[in-house]
Coordinates of C-alpha atoms and ligand atoms in Angstrom, one line a residue:
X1 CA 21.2 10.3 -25.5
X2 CA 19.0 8.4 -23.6
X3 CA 21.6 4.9 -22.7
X4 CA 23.5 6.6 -19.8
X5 CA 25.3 4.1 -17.6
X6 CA 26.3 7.0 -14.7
X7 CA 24.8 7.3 -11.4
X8 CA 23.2 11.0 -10.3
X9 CA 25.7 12.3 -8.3
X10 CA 23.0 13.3 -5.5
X11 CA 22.2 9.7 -5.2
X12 CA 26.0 8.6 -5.7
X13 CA 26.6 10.5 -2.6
X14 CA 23.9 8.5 -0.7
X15 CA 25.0 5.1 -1.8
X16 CA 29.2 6.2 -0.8
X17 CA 27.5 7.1 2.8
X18 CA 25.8 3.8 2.4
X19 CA 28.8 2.1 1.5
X20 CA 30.6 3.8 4.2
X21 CA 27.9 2.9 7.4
X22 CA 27.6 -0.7 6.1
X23 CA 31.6 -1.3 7.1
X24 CA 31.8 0.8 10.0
X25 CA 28.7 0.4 11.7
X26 CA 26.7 -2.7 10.1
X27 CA 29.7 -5.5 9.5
X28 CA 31.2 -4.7 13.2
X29 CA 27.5 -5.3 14.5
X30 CA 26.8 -8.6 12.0
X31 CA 30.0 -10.3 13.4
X32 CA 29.8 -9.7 17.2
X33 CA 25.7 -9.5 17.7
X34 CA 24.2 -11.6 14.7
X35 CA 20.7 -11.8 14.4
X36 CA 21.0 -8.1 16.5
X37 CA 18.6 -6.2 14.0
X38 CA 15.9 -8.6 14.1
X39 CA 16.0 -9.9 17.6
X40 CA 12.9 -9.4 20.3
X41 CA 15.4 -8.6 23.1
X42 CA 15.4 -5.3 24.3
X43 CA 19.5 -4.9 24.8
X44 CA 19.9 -6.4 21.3
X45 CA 17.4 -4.3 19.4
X46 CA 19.5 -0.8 21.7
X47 CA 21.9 -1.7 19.3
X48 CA 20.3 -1.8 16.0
X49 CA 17.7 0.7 16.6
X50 CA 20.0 3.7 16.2
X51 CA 21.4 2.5 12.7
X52 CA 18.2 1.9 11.9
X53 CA 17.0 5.8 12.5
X54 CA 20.6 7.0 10.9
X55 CA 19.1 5.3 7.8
X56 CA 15.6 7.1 7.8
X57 CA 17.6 10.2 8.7
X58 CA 19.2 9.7 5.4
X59 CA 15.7 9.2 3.8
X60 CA 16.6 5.9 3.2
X61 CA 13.9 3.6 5.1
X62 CA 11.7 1.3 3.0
X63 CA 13.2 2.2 -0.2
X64 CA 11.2 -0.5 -1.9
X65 CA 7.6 0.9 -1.5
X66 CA 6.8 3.5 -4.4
X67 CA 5.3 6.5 -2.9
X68 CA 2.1 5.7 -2.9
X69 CA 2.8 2.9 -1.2
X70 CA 4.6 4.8 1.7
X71 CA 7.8 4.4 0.5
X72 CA 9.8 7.3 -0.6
X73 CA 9.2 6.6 -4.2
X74 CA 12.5 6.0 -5.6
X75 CA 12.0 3.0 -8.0
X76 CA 13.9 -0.4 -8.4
X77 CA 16.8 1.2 -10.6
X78 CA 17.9 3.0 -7.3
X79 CA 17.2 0.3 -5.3
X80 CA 18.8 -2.2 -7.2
X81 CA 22.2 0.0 -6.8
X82 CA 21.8 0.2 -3.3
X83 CA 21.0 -3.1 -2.9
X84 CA 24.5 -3.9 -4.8
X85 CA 25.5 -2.9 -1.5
X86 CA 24.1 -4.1 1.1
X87 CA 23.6 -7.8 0.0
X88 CA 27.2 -7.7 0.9
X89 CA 26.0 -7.8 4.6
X90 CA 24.0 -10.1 6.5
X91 CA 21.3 -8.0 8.4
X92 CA 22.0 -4.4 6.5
X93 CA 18.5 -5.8 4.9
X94 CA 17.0 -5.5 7.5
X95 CA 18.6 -2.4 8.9
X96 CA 17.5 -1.3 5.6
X97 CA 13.9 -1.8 6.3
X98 CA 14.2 -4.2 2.9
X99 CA 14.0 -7.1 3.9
X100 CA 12.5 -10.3 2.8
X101 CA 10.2 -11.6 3.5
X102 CA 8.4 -8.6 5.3
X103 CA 9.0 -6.4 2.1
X104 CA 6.8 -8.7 -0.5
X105 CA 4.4 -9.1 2.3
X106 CA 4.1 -5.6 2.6
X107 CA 4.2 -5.0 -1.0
X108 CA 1.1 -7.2 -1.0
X109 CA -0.6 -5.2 1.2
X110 CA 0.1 -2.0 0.1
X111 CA -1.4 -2.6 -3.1
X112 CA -4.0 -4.7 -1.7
X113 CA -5.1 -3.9 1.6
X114 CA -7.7 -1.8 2.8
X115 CA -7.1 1.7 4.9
X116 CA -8.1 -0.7 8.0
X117 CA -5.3 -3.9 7.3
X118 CA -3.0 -1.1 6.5
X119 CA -3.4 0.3 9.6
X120 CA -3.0 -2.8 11.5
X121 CA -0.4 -4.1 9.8
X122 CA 1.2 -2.4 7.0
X123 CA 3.0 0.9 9.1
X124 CA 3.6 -1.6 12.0
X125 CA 5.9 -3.9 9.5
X126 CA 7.0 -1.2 8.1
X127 CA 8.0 0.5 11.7
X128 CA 9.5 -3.2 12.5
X129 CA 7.2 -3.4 15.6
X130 CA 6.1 -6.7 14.1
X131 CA 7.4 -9.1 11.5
X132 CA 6.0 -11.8 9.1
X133 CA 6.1 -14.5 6.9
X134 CA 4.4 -16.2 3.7
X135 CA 3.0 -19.5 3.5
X136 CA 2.2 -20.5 -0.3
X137 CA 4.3 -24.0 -0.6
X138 CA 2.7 -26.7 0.3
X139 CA 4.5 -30.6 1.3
X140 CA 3.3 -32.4 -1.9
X141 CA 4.7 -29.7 -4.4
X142 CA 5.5 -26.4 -4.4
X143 CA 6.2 -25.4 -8.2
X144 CA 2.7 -26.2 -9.2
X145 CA 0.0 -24.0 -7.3
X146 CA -3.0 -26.2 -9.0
X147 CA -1.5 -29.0 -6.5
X148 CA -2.4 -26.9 -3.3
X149 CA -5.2 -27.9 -1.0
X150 CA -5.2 -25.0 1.8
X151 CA -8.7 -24.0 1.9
X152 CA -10.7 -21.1 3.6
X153 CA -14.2 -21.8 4.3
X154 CA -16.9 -19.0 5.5
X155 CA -18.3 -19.6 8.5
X156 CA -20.5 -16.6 9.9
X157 CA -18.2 -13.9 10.9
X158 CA -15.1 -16.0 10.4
X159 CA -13.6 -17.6 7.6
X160 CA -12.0 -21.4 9.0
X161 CA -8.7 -22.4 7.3
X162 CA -7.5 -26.0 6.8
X163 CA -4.4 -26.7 5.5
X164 CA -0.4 -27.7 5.6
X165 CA 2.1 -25.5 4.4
X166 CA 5.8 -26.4 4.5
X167 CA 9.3 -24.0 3.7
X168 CA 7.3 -21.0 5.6
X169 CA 10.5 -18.6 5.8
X170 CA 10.7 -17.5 9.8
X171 CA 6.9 -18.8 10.3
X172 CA 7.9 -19.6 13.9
X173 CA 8.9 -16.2 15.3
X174 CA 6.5 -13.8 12.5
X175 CA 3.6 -12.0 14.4
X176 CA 1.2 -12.7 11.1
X177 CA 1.5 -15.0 8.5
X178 CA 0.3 -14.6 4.9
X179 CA -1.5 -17.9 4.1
X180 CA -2.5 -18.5 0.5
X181 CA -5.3 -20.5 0.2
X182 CA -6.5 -22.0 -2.7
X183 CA -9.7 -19.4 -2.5
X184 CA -7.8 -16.1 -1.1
X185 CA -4.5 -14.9 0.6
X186 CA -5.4 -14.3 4.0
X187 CA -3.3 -13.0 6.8
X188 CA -2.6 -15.4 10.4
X189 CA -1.9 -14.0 13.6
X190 CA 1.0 -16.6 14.6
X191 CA -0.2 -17.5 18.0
X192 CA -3.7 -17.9 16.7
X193 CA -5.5 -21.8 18.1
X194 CA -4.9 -24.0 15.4
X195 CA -1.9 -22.7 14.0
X196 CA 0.7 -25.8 14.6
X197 CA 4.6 -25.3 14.0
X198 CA 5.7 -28.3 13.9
X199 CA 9.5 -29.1 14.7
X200 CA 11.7 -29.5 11.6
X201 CA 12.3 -27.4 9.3
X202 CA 13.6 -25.5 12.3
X203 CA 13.8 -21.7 10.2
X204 CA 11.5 -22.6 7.1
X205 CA 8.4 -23.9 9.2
X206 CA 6.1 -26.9 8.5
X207 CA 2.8 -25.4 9.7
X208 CA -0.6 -26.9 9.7
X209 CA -3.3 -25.0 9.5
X210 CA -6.1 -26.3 12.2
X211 CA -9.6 -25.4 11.9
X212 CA -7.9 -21.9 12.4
X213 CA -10.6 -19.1 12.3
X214 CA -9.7 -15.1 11.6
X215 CA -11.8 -12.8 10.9
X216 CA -13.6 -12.2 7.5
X217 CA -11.4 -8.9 7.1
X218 CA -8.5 -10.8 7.2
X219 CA -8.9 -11.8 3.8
X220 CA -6.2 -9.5 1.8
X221 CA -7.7 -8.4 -1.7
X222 CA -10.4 -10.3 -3.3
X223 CA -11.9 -13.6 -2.5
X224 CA -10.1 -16.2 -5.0
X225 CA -7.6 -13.4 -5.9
X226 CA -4.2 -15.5 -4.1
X227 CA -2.6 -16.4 -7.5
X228 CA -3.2 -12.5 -8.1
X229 CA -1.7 -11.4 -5.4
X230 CA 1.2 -14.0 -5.0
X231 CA 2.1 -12.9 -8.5
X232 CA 3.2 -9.3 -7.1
X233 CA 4.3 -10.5 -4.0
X234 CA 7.1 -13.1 -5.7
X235 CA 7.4 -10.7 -9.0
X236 CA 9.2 -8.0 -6.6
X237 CA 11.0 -10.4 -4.6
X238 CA 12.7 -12.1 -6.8
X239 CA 14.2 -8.9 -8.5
X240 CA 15.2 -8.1 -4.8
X241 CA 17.1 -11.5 -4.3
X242 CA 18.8 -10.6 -7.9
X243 CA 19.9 -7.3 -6.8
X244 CA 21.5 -8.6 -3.6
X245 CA 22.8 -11.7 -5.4
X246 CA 25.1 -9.1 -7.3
X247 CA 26.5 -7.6 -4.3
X248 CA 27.6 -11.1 -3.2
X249 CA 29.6 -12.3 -6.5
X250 CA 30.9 -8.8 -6.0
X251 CA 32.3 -10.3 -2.9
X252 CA 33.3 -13.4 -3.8
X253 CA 35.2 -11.5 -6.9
X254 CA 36.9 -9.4 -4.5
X255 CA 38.2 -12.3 -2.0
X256 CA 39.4 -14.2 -5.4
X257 CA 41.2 -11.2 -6.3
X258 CA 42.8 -10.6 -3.7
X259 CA 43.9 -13.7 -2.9
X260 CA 45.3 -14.3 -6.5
X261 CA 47.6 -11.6 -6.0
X262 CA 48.7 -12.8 -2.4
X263 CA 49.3 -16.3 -2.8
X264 CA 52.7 -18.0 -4.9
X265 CA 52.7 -21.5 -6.3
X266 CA 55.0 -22.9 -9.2
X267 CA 57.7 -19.9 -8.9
X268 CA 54.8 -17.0 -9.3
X269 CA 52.1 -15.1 -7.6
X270 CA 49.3 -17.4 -8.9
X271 CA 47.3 -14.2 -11.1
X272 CA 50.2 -15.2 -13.5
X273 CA 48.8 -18.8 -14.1
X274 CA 46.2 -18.3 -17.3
X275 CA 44.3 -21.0 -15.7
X276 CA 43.7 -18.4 -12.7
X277 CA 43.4 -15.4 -15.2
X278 CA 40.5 -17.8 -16.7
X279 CA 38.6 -17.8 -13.3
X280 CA 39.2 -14.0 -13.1
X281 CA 37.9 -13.2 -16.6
X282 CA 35.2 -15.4 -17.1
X283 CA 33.9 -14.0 -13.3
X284 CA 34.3 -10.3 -14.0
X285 CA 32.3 -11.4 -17.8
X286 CA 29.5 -13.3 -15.6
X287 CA 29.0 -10.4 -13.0
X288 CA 28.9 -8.0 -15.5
X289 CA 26.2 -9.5 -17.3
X290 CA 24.2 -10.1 -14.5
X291 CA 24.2 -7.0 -13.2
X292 CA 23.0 -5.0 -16.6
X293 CA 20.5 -7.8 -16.8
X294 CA 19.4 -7.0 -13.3
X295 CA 19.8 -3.0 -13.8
X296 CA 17.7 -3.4 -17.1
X297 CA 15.2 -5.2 -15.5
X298 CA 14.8 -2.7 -12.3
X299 CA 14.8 0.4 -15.3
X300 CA 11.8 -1.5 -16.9
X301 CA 10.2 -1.9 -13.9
X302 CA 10.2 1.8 -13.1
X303 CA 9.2 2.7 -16.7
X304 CA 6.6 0.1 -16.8
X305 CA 5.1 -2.2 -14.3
X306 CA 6.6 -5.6 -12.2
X307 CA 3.9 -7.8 -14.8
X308 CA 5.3 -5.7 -18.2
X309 CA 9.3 -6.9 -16.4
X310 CA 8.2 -10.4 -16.0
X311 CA 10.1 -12.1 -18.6
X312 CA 13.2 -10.1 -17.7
X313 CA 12.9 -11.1 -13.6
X314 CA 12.2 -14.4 -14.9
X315 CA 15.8 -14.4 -16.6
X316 CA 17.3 -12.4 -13.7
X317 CA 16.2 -15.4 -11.7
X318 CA 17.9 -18.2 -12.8
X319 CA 20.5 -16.2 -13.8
X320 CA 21.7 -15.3 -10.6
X321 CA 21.5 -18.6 -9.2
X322 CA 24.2 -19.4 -12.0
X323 CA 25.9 -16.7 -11.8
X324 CA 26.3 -17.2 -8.0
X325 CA 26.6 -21.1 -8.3
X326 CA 29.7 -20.3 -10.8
X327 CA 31.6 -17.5 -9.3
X328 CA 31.3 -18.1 -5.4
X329 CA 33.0 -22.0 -6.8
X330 CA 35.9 -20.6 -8.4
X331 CA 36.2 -18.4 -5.3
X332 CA 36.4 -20.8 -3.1
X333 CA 38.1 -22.6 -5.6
X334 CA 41.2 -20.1 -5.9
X335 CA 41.0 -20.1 -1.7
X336 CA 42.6 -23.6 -1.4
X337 CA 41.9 -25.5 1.7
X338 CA 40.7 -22.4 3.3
X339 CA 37.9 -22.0 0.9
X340 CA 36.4 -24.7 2.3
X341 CA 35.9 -23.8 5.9
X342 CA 33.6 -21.1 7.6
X343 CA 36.7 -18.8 8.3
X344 CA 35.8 -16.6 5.0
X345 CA 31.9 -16.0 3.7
X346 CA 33.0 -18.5 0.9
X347 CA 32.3 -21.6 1.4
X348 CA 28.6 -20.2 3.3
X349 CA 28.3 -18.2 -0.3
X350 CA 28.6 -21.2 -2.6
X351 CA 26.1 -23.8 -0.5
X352 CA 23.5 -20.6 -1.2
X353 CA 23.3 -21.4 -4.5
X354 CA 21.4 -24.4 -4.8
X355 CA 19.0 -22.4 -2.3
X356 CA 18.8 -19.3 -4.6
X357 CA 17.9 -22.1 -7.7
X358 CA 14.8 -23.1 -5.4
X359 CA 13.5 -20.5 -3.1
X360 CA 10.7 -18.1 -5.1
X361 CA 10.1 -21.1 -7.9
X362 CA 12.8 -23.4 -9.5
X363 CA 14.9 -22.5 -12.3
X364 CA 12.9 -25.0 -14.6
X365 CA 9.7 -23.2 -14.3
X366 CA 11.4 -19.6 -14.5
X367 CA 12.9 -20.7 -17.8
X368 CA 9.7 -21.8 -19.1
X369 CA 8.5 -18.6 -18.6
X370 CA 11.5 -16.9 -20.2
X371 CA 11.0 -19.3 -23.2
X372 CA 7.2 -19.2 -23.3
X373 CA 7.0 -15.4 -23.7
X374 CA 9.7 -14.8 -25.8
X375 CA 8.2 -17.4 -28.1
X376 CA 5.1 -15.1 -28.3
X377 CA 7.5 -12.3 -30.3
X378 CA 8.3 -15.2 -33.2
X379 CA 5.9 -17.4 -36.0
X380 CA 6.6 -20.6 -38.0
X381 CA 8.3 -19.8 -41.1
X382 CA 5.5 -20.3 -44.3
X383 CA 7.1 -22.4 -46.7
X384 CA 9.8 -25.8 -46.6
X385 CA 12.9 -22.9 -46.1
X386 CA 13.9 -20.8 -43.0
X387 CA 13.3 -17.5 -43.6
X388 CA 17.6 -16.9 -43.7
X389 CA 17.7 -19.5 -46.4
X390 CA 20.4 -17.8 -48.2
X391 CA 19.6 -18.9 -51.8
X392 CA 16.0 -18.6 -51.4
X393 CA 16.8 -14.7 -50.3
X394 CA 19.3 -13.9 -52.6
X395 CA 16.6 -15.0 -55.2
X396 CA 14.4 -12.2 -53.7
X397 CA 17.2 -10.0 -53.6
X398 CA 17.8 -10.4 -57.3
X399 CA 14.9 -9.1 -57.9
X400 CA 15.7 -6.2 -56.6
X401 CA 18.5 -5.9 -59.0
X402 CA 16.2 -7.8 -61.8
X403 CA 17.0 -4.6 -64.8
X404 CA 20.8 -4.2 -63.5
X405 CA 21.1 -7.9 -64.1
X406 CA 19.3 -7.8 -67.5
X407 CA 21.3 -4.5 -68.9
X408 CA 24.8 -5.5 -68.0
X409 CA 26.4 -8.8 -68.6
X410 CA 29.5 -8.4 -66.5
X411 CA 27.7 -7.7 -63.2
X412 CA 25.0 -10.3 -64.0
X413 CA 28.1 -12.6 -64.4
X414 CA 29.4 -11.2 -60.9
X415 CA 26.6 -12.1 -59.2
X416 CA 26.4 -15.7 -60.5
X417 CA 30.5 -16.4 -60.2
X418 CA 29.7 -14.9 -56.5
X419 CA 26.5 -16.8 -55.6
X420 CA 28.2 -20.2 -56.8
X421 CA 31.5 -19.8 -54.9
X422 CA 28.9 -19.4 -51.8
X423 CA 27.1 -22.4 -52.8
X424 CA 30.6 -24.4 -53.0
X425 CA 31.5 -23.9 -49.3
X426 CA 28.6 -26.2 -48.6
Ligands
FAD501 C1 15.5 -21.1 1.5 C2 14.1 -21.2 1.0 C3 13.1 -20.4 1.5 C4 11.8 -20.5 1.2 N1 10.9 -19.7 1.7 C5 9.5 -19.9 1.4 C6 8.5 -19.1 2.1 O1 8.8 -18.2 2.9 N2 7.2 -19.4 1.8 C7 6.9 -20.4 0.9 O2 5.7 -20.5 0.7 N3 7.8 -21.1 0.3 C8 9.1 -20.9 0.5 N4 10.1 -21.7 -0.1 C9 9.6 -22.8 -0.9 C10 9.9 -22.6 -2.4 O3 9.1 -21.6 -2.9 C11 9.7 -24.0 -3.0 O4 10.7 -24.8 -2.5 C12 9.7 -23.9 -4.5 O5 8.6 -23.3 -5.0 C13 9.8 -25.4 -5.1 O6 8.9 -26.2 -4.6 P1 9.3 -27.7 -4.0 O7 10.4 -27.4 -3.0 O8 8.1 -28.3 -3.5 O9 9.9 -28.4 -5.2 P2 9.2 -29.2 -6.3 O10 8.1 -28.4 -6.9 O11 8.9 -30.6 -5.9 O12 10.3 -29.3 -7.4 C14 11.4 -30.1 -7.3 C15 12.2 -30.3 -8.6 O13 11.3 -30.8 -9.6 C16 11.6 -30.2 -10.9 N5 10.5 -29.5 -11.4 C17 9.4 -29.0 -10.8 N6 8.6 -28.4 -11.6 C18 9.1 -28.5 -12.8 C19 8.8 -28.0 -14.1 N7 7.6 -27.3 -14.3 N8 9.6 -28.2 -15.2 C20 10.8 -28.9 -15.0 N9 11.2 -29.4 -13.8 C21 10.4 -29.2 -12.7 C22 12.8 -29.3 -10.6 O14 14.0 -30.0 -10.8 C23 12.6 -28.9 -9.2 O15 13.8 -28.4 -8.6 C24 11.4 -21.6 0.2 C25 12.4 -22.4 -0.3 C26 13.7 -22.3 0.1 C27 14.7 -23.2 -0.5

């Protein structure tokens, strides 16, 4: 029987020791040294560094990358239940070696680059010696690539890039930046001439591209191949956002839930007002779903490809952005006046949603894409009826019965007494 909802229990005991290290050692380090993992300072990075080699010790670096991609080869289905825990914690991600948006990047270039850019930048981002960022939006609209201008032009040894890109995710302190271009995705060295930050956004960079000029093997993957390549960066990270998107309403549930049980009003604990008990079952319904979605999606991914899942990443997607927008509210909801401040993850959790409805394509164009593709599986019905026109099928399906009918007088009789006390509802 092939629809088994259990976990291996090898694996199970890697996700309890993941469960385990992310509340002793990753939470203590998130609230007194945020921003530890990631940070260029030496003292800093002493701290991180050893959780960080605890996790490869556990064969758990990277888990992302297939193997032939340098990853240990474990698929999205694992990954998606290890990522149930750790988007519970800020930098366990990172810690992690998962993520965004080095791992898309790195994705990219593990299916795209040559032995040489893998060299130079795949095992360092992989090692966390450097870090990156992708710049595909542009100011004048980001849900429509046809609108981009960024343009690479050949000059010589050098290709010379011109362009603005805006909502660059940690553009200002990545060592390389991805820059799609309307004729290729090539990668920037940061501090290259010509590459302007400018000052706001002050974590999702405005960056124009000035006359910048790299060399022609930083092109990543074929000339005119961005959309390509974009494609199966964004394809993977938006699963990955999904996956860690569950770990969060999994928080939120658990703060609501307690509290419910904690808290009296009106002569009772309020988990005895239905109103409450709404919030509680309509929240444990929501995460639910969105987990199997994500879980089915990860499973087709691993028994297919990212482009064969892209309806299904497309629902996870918007899905999660609801899912989040909804529970995280009745969280905070449920928290009273406290739900409102930055003393509990809450009210941080909830202003995340509208971000999660924007950030790898708005929910209007996933749901296009949802709607566009399953389409494709249905046709116009032929004729003036439906096809579940009831009398126009029960016609068809006395034919079926056409020498019954004609032989026997009493079921013929049945069958018009019963299609006429159908008709009479109407
Ligand atoms: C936190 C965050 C991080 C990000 N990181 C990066 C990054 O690292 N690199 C990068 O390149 N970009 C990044 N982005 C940018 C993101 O990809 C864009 O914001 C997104 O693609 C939407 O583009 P836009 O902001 O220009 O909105 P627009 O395209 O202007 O869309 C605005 C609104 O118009 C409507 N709309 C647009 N198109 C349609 C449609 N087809 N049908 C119906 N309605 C539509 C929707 O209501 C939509 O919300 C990030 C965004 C956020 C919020």
């Amino acid at each position: 029987m092939a629809w088994d909802f259990s976990t291996e229990p090898q694996f199970q005991e890697q996700l309890d020791w993941v469960d385990e290290f992310c509340r002793t050692e990753v939470e203590p380090l998130d609230l007194v040294f945020p921003g530890a993992a990631y940070s260029r300072d030496r003292k800093a990075r002493a701290l991180a560094d050893p959780l960080k080699q605890q996790v490869k010790d556990r064969g758990l670096w990277a888990l992302f990358l297939d193997r032939e991609l340098g990853g240990p080869g474990f698929g999205q289905l694992k990954l998606a239940l290890l990522n149930e825990i750790l988007g519970r914690y800020r930098t366990a991600p990172v810690i992690f070696g998962t993520a965004a948006p080095d791992t898309g990047n790195m994705e990219m270039l593990a299916a795209y680059g040559t032995d040489a850019q893998k060299g130079r930048w795949l095992y360092p981002l992989m090692n966390q010696e450097i870090f990156s960022a992708y710049s595909m939006t542009e100011p004048q609209g980001g849900s429509d690539p046809s609108l981009f201008q960024t343009h690479a032009t050949r000059d010589g040894d050098e290709w010379v890039i011109n362009g603005e890109k805006w909502f660059t995710s940690a553009g200002a302190r990545a060592d390389i930046i991805f820059v799609m271009c309307t004729n290729g995705m090539f990668v920037v060295p940061r501090d290259t001439p010509g590459v302007e930050i400018m000052e706001y956004p002050a974590i999702h960079n405005h960056i124009r591209y000035n006359g910048v000029r790299v060399p022609i093997d930083h092109l990543l993957g074929p000339e005119d191949g961005a959309r390509v390549l974009a494609q199966r960066r964004l394809g993977g990270g938006r699963i990955h956002h999904a996956m860690r998107t569950v770990a969060q309403v999994k928080l939120a549930f658990d703060i609501m839930c307690e509290r419910v049980l904690s808290r009296e009003s009106h002569g009772k604990v309020i988990a005895h007002h239905q109103m409450v008990q709404e919030a509680i079952a309509d929240s444990y319904a929501e995460i639910n779903m969105l987990r199997l979605l994500v879980l089915w999606t990860a499973w087709t991914i691993d028994n297919s490809s990212t482009r064969e899942a892209r309806t299904q990443i497309a629902a996870c997607k918007y899905t999660c952005a609801k899912v989040l927008r909804e529970v995280s509210y009745r969280a905070l909801h449920i928290m009273g006046s406290l739900g409102t401040t930055d003393l509990t993850p809450l009210q941080a959790m909830w202003a995340s949603a509208p971000t999660m409805a924007i950030a790898d394509g708005v929910d209007e164009v996933h749901k296009v894409t949802v709607a566009r593709n399953v389409l494709k599986g249905y046709q116009p019905h032929p004729g003036l009826w439906p096809t579940e026109y009831l009398p126009a099928k029960r016609e068809q399906a006395r034919k079926k019965y056409a020498s019954l009918l004609a032989a026997d007088a009493d079921l013929a009789a049945w069958a018009d007494a019963a299609a006429r006390a159908t008709s009479r509802r109407y």
